[in-house]
PDB file of C-alpha atoms in Angstrom:
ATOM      1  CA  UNK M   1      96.851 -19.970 -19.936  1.00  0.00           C
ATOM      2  CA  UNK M   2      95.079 -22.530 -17.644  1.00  0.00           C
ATOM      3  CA  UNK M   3      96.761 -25.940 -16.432  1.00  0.00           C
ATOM      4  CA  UNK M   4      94.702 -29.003 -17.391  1.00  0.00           C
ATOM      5  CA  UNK M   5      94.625 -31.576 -14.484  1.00  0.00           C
ATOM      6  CA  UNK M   6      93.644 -34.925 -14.408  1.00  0.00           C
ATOM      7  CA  UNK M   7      93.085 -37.045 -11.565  1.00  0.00           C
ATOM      8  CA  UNK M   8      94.011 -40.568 -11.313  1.00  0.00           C
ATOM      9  CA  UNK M   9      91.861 -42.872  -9.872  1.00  0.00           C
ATOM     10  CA  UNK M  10      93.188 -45.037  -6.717  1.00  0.00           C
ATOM     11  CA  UNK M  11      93.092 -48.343  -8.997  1.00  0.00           C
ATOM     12  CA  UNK M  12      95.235 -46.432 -11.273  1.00  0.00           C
ATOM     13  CA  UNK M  13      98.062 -45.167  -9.328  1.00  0.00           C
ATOM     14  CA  UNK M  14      97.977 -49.028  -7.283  1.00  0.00           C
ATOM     15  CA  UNK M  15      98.645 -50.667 -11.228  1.00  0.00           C
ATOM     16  CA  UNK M  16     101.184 -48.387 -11.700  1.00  0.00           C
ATOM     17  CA  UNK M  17     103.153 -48.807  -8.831  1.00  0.00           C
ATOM     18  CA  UNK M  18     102.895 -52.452  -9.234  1.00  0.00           C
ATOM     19  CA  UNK M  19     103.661 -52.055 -12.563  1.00  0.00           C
ATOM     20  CA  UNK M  20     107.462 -49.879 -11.420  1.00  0.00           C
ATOM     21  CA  UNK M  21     107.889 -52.254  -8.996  1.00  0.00           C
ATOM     22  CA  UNK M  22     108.515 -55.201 -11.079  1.00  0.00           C
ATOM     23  CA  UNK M  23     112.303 -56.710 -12.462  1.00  0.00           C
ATOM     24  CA  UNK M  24     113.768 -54.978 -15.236  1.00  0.00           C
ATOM     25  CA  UNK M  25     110.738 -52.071 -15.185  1.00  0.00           C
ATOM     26  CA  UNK M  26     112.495 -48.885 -16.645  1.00  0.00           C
ATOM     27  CA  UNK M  27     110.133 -46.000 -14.562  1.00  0.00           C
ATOM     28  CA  UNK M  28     110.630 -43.600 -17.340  1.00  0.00           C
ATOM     29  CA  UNK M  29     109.521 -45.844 -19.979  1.00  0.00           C
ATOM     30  CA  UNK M  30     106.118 -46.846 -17.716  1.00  0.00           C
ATOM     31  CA  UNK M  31     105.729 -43.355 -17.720  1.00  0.00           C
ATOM     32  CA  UNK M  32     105.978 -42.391 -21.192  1.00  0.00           C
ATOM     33  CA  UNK M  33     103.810 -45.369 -22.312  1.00  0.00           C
ATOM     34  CA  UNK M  34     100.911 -44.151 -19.805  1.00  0.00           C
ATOM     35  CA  UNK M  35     101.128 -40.636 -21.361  1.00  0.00           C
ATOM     36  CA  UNK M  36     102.156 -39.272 -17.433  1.00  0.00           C
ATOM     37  CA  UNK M  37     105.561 -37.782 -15.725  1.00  0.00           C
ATOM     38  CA  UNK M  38     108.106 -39.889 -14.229  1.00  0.00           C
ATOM     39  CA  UNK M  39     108.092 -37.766 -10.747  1.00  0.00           C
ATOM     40  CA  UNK M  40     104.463 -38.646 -10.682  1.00  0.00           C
ATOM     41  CA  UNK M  41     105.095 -42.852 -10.288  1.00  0.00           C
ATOM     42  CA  UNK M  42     107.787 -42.035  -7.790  1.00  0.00           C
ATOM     43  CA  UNK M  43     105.599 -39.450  -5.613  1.00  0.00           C
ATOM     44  CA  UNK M  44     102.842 -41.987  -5.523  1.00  0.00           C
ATOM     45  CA  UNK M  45     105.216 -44.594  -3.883  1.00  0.00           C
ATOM     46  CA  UNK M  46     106.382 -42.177  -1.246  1.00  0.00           C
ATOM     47  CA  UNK M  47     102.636 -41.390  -0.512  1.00  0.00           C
ATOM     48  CA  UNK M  48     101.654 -45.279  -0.519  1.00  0.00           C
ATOM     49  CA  UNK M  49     104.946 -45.953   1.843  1.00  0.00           C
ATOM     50  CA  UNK M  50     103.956 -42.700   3.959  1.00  0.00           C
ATOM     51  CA  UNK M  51     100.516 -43.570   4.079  1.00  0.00           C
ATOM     52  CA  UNK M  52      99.818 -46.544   3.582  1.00  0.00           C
ATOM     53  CA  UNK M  53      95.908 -47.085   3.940  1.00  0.00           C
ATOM     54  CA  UNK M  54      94.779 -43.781   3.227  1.00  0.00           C
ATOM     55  CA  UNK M  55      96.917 -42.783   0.783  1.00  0.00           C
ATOM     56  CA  UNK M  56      95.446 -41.530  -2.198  1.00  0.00           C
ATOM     57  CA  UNK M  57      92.254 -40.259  -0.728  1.00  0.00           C
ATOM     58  CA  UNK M  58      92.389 -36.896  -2.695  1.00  0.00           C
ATOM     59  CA  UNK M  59      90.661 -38.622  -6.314  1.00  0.00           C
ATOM     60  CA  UNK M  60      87.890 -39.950  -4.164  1.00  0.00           C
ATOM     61  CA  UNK M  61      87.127 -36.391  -3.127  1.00  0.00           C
ATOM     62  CA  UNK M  62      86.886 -36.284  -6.867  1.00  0.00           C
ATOM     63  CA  UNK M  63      84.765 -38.902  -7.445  1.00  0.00           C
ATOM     64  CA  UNK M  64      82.387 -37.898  -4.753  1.00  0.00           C
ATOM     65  CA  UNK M  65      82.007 -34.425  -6.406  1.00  0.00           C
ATOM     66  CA  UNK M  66      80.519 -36.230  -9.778  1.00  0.00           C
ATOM     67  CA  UNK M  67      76.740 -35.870  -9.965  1.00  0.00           C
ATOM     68  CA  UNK M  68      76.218 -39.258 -11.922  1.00  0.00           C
ATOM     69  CA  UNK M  69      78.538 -40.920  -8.716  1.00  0.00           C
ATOM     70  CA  UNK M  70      76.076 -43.255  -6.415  1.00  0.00           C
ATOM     71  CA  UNK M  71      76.803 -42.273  -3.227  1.00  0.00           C
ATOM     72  CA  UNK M  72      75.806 -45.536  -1.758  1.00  0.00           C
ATOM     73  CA  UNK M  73      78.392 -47.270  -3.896  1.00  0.00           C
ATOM     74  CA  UNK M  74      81.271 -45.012  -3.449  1.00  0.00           C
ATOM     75  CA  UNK M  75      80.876 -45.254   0.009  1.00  0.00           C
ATOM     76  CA  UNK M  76      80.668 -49.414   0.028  1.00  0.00           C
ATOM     77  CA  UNK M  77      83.908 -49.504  -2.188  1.00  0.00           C
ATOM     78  CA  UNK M  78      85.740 -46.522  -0.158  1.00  0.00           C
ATOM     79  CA  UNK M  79      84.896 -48.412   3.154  1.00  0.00           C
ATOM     80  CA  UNK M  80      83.155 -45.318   4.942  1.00  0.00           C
ATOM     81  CA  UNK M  81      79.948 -43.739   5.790  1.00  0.00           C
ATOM     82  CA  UNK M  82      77.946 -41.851   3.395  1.00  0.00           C
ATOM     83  CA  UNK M  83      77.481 -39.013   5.007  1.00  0.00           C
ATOM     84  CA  UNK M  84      81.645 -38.464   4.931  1.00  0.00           C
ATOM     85  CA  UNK M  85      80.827 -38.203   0.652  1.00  0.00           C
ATOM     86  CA  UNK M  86      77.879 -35.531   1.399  1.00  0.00           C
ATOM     87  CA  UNK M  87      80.391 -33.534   3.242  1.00  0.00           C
ATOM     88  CA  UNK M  88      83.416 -33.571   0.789  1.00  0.00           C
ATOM     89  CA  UNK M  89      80.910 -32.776  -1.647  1.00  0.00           C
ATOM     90  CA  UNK M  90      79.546 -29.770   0.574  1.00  0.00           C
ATOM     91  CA  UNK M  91      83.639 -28.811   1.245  1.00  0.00           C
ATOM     92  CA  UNK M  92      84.440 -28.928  -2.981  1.00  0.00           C
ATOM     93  CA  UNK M  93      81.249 -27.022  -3.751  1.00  0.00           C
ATOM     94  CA  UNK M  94      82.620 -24.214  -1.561  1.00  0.00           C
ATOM     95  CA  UNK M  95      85.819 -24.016  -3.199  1.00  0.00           C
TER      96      UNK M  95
END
């Protein structure tokens, strides 16, 4: 039996923290009605306190690796240099 993954895009994770974080904002429920695991909201907010920045970095590998992904734009809205995407895409391909 394989495990189905699904990765959660920066934006996504960001909503749902702010989302947890507001009065009277029962995690468990959140989680249930976005069809994910409690543990997952509160790992995020360790990695965005640990992190900060660059948390979350790990689904943009994931975007790079899609063929239909513009490269130029991925790079604009991540804030680096292309060539950083070619080589994630190089590293996943080798996996």
């Amino acid at each position: 039996m394989t495990r189905k993954y699904t990765a959660f895009t920066k934006a996504f994770k960001l909503e749902d923290l702010h989302l947890a974080s507001q009065p009277n904002t029962s995690v468990a429920q959140l989680a249930r009605d976005l069809g994910i695991r409690r543990n997952m909201i509160y790992k995020w907010r360790v990695e965005l306190s640990q992190k900060q920045d660059k948390a979350f970095k790990l689904e943009d590998l994931h975007l790079a690796s899609q063929p239909n992904t513009s490269v130029a734009q991925l790079a604009r809205d991540l804030g680096i240099r292309r060539n950083m995407i070619y080589k994630w895409r190089v590293e996943l391909s080798q996996k």
